[in-house]
PDB file of C-alpha atoms in Angstrom:
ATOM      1  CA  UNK A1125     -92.857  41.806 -17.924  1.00  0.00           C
ATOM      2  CA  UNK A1126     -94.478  44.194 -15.862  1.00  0.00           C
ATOM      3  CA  UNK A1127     -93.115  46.905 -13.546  1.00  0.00           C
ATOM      4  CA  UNK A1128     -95.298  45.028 -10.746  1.00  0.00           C
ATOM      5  CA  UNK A1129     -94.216  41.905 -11.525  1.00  0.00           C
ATOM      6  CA  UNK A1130     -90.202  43.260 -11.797  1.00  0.00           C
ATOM      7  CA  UNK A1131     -90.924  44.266  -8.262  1.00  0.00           C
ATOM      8  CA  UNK A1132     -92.404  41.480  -6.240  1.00  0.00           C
ATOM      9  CA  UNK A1133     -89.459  39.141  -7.876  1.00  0.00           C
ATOM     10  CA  UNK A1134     -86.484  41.168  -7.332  1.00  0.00           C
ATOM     11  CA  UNK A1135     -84.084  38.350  -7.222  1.00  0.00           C
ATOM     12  CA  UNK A1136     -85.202  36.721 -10.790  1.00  0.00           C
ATOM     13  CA  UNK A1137     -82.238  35.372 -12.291  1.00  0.00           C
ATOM     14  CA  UNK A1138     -79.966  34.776  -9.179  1.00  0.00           C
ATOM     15  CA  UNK A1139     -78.578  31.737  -7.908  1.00  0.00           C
ATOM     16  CA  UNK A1140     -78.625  31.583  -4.651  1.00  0.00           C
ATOM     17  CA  UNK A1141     -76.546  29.033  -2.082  1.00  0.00           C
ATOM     18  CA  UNK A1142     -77.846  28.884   1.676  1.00  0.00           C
ATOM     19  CA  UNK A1143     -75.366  26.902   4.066  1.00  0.00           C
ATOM     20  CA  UNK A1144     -76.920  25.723   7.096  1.00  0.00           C
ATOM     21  CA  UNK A1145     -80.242  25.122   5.082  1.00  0.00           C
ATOM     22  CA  UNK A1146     -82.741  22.508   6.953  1.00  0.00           C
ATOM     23  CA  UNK A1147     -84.044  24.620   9.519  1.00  0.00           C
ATOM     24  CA  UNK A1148     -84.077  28.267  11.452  1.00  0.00           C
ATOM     25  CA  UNK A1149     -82.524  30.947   9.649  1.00  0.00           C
ATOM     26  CA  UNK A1150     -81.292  29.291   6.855  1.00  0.00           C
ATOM     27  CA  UNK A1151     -84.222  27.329   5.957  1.00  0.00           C
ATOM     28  CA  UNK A1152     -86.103  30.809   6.088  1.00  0.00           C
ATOM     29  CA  UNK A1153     -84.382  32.420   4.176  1.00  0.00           C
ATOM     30  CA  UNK A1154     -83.855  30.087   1.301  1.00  0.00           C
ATOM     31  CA  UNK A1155     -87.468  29.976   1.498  1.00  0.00           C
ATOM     32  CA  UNK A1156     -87.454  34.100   0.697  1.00  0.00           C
ATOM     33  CA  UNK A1157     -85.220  34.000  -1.731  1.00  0.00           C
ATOM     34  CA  UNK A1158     -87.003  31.823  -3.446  1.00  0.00           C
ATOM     35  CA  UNK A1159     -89.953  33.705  -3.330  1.00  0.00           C
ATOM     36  CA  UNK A1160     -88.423  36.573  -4.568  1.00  0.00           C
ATOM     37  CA  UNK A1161     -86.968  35.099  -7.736  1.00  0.00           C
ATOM     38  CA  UNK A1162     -83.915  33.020  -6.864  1.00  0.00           C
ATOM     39  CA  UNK A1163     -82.938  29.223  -7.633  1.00  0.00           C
ATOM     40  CA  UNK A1164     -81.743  27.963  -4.532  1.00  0.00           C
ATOM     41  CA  UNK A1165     -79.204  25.336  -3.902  1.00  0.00           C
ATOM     42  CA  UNK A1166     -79.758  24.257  -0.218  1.00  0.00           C
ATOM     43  CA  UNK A1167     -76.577  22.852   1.907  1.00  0.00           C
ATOM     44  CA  UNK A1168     -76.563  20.835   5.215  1.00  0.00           C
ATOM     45  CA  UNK A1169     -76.065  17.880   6.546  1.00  0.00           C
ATOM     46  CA  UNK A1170     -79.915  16.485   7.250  1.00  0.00           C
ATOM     47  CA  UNK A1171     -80.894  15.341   3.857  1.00  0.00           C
ATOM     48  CA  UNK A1172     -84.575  14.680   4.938  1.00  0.00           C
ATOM     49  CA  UNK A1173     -85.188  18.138   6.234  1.00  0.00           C
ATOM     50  CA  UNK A1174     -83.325  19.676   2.856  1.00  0.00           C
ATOM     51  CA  UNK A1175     -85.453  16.995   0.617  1.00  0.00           C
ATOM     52  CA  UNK A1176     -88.936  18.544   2.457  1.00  0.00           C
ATOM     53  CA  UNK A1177     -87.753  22.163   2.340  1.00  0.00           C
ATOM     54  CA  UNK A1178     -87.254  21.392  -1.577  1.00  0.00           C
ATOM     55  CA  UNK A1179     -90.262  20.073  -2.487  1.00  0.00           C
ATOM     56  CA  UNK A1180     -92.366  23.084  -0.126  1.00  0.00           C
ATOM     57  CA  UNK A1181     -90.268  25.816  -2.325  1.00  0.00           C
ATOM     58  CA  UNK A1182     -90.958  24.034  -5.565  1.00  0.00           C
ATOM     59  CA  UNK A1183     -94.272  23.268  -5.063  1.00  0.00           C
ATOM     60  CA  UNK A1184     -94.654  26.936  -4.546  1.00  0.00           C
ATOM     61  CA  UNK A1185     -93.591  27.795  -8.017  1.00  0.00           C
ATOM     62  CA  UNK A1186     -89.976  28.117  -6.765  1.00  0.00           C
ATOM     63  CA  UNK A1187     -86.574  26.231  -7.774  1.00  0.00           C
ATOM     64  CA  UNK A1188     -84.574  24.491  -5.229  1.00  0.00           C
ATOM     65  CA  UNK A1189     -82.116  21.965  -5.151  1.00  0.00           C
ATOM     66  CA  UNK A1190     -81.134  19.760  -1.919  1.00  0.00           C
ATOM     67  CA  UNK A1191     -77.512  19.298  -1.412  1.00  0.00           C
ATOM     68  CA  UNK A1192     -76.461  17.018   1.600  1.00  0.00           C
ATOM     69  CA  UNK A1193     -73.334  18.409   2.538  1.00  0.00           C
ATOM     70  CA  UNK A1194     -70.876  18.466   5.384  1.00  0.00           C
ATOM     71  CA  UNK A1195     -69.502  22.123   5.413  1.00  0.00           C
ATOM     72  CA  UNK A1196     -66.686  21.157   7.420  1.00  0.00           C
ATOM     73  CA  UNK A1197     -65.584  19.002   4.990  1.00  0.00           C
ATOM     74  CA  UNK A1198     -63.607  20.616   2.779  1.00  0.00           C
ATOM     75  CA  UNK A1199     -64.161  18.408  -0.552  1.00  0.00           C
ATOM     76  CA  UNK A1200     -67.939  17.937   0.092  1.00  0.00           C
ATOM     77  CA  UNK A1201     -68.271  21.533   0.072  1.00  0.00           C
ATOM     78  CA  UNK A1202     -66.212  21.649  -3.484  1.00  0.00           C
ATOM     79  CA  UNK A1203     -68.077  18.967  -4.535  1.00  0.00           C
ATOM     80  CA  UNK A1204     -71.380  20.787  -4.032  1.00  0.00           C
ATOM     81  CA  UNK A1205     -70.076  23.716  -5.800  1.00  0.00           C
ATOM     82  CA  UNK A1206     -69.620  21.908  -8.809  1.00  0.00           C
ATOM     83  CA  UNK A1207     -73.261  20.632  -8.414  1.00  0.00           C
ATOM     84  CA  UNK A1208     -74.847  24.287  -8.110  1.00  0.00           C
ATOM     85  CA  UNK A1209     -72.627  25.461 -11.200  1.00  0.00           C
ATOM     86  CA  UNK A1210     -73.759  22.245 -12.931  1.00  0.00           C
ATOM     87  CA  UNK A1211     -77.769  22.299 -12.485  1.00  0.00           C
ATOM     88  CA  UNK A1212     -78.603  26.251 -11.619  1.00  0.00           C
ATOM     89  CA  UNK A1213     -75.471  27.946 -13.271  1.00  0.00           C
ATOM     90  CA  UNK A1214     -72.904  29.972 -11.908  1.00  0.00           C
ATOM     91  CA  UNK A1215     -73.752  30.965  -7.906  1.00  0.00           C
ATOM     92  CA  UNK A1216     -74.115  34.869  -7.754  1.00  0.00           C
ATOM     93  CA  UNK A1217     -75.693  35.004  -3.990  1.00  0.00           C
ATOM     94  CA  UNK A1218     -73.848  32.888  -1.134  1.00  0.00           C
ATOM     95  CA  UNK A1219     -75.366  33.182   2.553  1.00  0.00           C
ATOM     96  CA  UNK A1220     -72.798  31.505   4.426  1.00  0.00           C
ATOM     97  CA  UNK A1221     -74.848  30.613   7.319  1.00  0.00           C
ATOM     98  CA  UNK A1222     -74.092  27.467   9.234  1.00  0.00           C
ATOM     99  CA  UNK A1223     -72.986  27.518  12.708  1.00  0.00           C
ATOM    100  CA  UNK A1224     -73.807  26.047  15.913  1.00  0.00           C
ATOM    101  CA  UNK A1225     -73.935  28.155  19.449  1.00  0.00           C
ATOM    102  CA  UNK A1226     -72.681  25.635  22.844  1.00  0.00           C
ATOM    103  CA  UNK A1227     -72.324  27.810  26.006  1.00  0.00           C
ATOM    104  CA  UNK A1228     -70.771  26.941  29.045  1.00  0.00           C
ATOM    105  CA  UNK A1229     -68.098  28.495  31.668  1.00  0.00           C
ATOM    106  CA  UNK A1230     -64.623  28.096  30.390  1.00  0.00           C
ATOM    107  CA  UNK A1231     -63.531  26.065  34.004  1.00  0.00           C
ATOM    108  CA  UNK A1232     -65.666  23.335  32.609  1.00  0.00           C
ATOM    109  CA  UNK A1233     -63.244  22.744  30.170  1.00  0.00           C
ATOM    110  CA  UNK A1234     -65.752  21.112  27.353  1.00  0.00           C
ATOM    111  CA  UNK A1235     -62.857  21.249  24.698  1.00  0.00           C
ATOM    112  CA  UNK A1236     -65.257  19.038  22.617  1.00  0.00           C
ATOM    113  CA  UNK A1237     -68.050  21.769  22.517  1.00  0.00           C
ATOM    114  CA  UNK A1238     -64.814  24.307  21.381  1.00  0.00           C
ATOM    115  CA  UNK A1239     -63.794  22.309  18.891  1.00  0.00           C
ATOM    116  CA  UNK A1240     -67.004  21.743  17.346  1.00  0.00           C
ATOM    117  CA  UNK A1241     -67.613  25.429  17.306  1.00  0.00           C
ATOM    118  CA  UNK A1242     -64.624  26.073  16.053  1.00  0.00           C
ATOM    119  CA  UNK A1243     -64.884  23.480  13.189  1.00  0.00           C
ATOM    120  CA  UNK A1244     -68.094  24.621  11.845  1.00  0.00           C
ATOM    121  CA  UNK A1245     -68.394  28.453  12.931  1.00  0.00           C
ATOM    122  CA  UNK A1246     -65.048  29.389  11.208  1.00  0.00           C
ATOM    123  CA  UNK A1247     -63.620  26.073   9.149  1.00  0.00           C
ATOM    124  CA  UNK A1248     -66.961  25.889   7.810  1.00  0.00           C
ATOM    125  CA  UNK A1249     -67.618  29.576   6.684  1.00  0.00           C
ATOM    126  CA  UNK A1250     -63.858  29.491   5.308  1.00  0.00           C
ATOM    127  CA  UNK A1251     -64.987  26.049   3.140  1.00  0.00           C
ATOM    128  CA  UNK A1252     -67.617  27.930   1.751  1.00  0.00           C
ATOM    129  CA  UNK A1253     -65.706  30.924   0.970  1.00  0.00           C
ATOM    130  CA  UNK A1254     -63.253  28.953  -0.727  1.00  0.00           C
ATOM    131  CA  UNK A1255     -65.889  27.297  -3.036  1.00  0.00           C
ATOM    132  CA  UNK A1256     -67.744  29.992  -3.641  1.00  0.00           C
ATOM    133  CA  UNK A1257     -65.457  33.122  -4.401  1.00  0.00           C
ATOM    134  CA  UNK A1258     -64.471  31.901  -7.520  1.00  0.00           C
ATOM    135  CA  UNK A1259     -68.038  31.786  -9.043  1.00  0.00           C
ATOM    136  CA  UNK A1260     -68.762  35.059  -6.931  1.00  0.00           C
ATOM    137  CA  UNK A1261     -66.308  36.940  -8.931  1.00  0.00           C
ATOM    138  CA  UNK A1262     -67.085  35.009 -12.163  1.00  0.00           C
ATOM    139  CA  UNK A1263     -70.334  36.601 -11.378  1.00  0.00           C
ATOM    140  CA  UNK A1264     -69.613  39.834 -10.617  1.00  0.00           C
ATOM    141  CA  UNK A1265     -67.314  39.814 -14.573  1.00  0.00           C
ATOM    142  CA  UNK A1266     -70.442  39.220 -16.015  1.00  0.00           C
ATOM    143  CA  UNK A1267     -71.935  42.062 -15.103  1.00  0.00           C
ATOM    144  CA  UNK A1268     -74.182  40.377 -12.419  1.00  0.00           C
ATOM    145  CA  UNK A1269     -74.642  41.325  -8.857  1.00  0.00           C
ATOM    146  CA  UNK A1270     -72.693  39.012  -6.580  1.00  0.00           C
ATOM    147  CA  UNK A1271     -72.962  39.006  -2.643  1.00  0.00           C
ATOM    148  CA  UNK A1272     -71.168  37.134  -0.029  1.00  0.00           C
ATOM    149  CA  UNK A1273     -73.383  37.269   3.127  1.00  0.00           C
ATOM    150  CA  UNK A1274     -72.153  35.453   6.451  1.00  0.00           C
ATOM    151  CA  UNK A1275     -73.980  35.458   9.573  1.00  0.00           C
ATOM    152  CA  UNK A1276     -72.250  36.442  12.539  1.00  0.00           C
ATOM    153  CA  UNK A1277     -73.980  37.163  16.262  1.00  0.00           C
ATOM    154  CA  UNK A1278     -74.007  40.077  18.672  1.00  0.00           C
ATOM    155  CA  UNK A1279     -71.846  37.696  20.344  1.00  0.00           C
ATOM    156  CA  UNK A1280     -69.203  38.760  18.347  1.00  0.00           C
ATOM    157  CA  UNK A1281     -68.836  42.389  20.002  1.00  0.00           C
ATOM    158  CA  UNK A1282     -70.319  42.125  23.533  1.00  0.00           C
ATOM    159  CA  UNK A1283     -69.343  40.459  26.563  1.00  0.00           C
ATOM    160  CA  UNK A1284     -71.743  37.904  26.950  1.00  0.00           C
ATOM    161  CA  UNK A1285     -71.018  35.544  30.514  1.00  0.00           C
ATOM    162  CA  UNK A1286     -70.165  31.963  29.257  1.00  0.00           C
ATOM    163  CA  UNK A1287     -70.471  32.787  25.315  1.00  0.00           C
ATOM    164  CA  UNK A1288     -65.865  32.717  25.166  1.00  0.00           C
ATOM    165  CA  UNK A1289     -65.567  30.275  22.069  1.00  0.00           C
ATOM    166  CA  UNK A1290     -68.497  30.857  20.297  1.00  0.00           C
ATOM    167  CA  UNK A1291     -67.897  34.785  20.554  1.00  0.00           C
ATOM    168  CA  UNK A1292     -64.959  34.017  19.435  1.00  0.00           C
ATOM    169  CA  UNK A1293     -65.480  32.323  16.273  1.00  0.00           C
ATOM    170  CA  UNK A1294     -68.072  35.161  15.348  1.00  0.00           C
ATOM    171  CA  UNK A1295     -65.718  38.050  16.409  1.00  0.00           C
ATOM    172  CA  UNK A1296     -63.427  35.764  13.427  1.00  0.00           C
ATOM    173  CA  UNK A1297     -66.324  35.925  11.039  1.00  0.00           C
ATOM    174  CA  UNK A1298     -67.172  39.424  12.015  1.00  0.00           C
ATOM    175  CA  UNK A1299     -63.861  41.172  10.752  1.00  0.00           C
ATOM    176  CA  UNK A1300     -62.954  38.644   8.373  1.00  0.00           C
ATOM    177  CA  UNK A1301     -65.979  40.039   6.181  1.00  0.00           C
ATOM    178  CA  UNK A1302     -64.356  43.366   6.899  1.00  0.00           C
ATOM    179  CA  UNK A1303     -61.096  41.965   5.381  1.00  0.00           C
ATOM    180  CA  UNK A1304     -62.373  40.571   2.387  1.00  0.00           C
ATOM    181  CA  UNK A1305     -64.382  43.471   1.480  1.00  0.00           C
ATOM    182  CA  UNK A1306     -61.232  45.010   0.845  1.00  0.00           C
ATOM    183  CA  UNK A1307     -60.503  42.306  -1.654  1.00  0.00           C
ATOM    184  CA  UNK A1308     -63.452  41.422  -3.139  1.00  0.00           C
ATOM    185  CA  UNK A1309     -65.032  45.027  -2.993  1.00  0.00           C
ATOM    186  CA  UNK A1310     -62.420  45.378  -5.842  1.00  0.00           C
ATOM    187  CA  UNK A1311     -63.870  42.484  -7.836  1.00  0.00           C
ATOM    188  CA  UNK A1312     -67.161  44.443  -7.684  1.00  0.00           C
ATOM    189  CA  UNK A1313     -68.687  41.463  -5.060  1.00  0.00           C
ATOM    190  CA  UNK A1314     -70.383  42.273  -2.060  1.00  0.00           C
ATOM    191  CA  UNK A1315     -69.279  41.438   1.320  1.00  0.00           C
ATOM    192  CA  UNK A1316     -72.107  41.871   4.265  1.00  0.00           C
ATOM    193  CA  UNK A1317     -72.341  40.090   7.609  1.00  0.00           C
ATOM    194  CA  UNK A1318     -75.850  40.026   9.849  1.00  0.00           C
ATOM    195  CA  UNK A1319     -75.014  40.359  13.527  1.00  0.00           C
ATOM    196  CA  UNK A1320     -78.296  39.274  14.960  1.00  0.00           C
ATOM    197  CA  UNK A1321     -79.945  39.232  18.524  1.00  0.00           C
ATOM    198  CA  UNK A1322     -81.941  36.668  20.132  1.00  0.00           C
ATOM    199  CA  UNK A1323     -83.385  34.567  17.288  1.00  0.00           C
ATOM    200  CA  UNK A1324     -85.944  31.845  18.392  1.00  0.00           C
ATOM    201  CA  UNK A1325     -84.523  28.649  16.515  1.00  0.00           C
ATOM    202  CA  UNK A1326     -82.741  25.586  17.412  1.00  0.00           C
ATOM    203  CA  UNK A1327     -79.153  27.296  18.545  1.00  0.00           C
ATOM    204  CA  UNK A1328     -80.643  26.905  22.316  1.00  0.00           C
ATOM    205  CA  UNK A1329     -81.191  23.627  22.195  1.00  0.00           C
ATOM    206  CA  UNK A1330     -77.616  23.288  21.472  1.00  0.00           C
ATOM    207  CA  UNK A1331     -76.963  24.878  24.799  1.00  0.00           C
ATOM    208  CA  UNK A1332     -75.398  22.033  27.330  1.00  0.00           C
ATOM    209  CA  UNK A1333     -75.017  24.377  30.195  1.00  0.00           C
ATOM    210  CA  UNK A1334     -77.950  24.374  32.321  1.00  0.00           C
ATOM    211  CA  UNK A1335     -77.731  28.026  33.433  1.00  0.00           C
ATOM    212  CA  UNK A1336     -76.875  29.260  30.428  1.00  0.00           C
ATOM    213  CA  UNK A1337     -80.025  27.770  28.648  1.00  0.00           C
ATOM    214  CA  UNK A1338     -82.251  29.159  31.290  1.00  0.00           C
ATOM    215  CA  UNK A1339     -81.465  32.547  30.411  1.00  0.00           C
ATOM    216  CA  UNK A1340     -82.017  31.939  27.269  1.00  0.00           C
ATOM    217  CA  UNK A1341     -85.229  30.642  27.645  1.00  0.00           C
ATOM    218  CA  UNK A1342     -86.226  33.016  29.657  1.00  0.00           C
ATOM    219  CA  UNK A1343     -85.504  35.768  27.316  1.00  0.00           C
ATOM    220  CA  UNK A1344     -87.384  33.784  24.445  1.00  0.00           C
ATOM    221  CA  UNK A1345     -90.853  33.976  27.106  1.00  0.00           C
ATOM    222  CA  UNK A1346     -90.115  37.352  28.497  1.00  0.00           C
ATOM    223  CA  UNK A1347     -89.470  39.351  25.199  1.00  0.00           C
ATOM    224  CA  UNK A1348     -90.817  39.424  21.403  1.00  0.00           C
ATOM    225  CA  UNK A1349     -87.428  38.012  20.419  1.00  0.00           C
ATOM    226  CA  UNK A1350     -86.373  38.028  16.267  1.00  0.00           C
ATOM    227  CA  UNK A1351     -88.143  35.242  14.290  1.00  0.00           C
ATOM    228  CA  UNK A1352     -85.654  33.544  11.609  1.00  0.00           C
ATOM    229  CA  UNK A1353     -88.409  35.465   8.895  1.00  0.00           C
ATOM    230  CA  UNK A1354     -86.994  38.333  10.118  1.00  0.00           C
ATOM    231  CA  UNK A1355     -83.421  37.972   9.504  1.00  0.00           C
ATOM    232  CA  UNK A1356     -84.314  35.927   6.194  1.00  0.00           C
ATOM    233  CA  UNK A1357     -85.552  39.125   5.119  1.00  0.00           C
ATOM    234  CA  UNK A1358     -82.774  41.589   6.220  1.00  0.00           C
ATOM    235  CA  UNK A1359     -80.876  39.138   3.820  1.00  0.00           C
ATOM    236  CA  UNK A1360     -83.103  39.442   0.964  1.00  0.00           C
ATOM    237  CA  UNK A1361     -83.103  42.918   0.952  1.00  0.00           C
ATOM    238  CA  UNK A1362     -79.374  43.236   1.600  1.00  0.00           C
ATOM    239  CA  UNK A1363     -79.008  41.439  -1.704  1.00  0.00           C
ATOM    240  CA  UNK A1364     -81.775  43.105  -3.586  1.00  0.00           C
ATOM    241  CA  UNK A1365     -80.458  46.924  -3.635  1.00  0.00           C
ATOM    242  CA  UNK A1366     -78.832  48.269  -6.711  1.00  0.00           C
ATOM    243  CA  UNK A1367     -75.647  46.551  -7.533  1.00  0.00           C
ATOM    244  CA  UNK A1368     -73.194  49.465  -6.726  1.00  0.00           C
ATOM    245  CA  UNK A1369     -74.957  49.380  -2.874  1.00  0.00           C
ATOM    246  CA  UNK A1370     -72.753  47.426  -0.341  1.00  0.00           C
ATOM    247  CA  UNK A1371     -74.845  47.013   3.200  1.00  0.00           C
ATOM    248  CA  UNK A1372     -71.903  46.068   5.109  1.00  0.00           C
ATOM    249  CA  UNK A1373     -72.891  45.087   8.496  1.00  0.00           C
ATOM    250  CA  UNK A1374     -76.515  45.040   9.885  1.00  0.00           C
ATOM    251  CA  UNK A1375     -76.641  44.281  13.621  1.00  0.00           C
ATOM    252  CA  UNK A1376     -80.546  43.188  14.047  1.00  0.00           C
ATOM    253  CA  UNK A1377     -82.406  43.360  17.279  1.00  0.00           C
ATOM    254  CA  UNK A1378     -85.590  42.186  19.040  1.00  0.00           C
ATOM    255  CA  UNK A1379     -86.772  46.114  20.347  1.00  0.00           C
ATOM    256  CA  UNK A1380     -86.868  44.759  23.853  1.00  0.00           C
ATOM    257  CA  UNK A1381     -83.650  43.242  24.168  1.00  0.00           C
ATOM    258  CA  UNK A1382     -81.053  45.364  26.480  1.00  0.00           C
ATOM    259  CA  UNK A1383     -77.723  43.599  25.874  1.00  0.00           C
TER     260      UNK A1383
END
């Protein structure tokens, strides 16, 4: 194999697992990581989007593998772990990436819109950590790089109007990596979180609050906001660096965007 060739697939031989898969940031990224090397197991809940993503990265010359899955249920998530281990071999590369954004005032009381947050922002990202360590650091025995990547938000450290519970559950994700860094640095596995701006995805749409998702349209039309190719490759090249490199925390920003 040539040097060339060595370089435009650093990832060959990885098995990669994106949460939060079908579209945005996930879906971009699993697309990258494809492209540079990686078999991709692909987790969310809308099996048709997962099913097209699939067939777009294999019919590229790429291996992917759709995996409906629930991440806030616990067993589904075990269940797809098995799968992965099963038909690409032991996951070394785990973006734990789904999440869901609702803003509104705290006085409106929308303890639906917490809960939800709360179920798939930090239950979620704890069901995939708990499926995925073990083959992280079964990994990471072998000799093989092994990252955990999770994907928290500004949010998590500035005081965003409106943003309480979902800054909340990213301020949890945010120094939980921190924590289990300290653990699983040991065990030779990687531990990074992405803190990114504004991204243009689906996460506004998600926004109930009318105020709040005019100013985030707004910012979307008045600024060159972050495109989900952009983080997708922050993550690629987080997990592409020698093995003994740990990027720990990124925070990624449009250029334009003050706060």
């Amino acid at each position: 194999m040539s040097a060339a060739l060595l370089t435009e697939t650093p990832l060959s031989g990885r098995v990669a697992v994106v949460s939060g898969a079908s579209s945005g940031i996930g879906a971009a990224t699993a697309t990258r990581l494809a492209e540079l090397g990686a078999s991709v197991a692909l987790l969310a809940r809308r099996k048709e989007k997962l099913d097209a993503l699939a067939e777009t990265i294999t019919g590229a010359g790429g291996t992917a593998v759709a995996l409906p899955v629930d991440v806030t249920d616990r067993e589904d998530v075990h269940a797809a772990a098995r799968r992965v281990e099963a038909e690409l071999g032991t996951a070394d590369l785990v973006f734990n990436n789904a999440g869901v954004q609702l803003i509104s005032p705290i006085t409106d009381l929308r303890q639906d819109d917490w809960q939800r947050q709360i179920d798939l922002n930090v239950t979620g990202v704890m069901n995939v950590i708990g499926a995925f360590v073990p083959q992280l650091t079964a990994a990471a025995e072998a000799g093989k790089p092994a990252d955990l990547i999770t994907t928290s938000s500004i949010a998590a450290t500035r005081i965003l109007e409106k943003f309480s519970v979902y800054s909340g559950t990213k301020a949890y994700i945010s120094h939980l990596t921190r924590l289990l860094r300290v653990e699983l640095g040991q065990k030779n596995v990687r531990v990074a979180t992405i803190e990114p701006g504004m991204v243009d995805t689906e996460l506004p749409d998600h926004v109930t609050d009318p105020d709040a998702s005019t100013l985030m349209t707004d910012l979307i039309d008045r600024i060159d906001v972050l495109q989900s190719a952009d983080v997708a490759e922050t993550v690629a090249f987080i997990a592409a660096v020698p093995r003994h490199v740990n990027l720990t925390e990124i925070t990624i920003l449009p250029t334009a965007q003050a706060i």
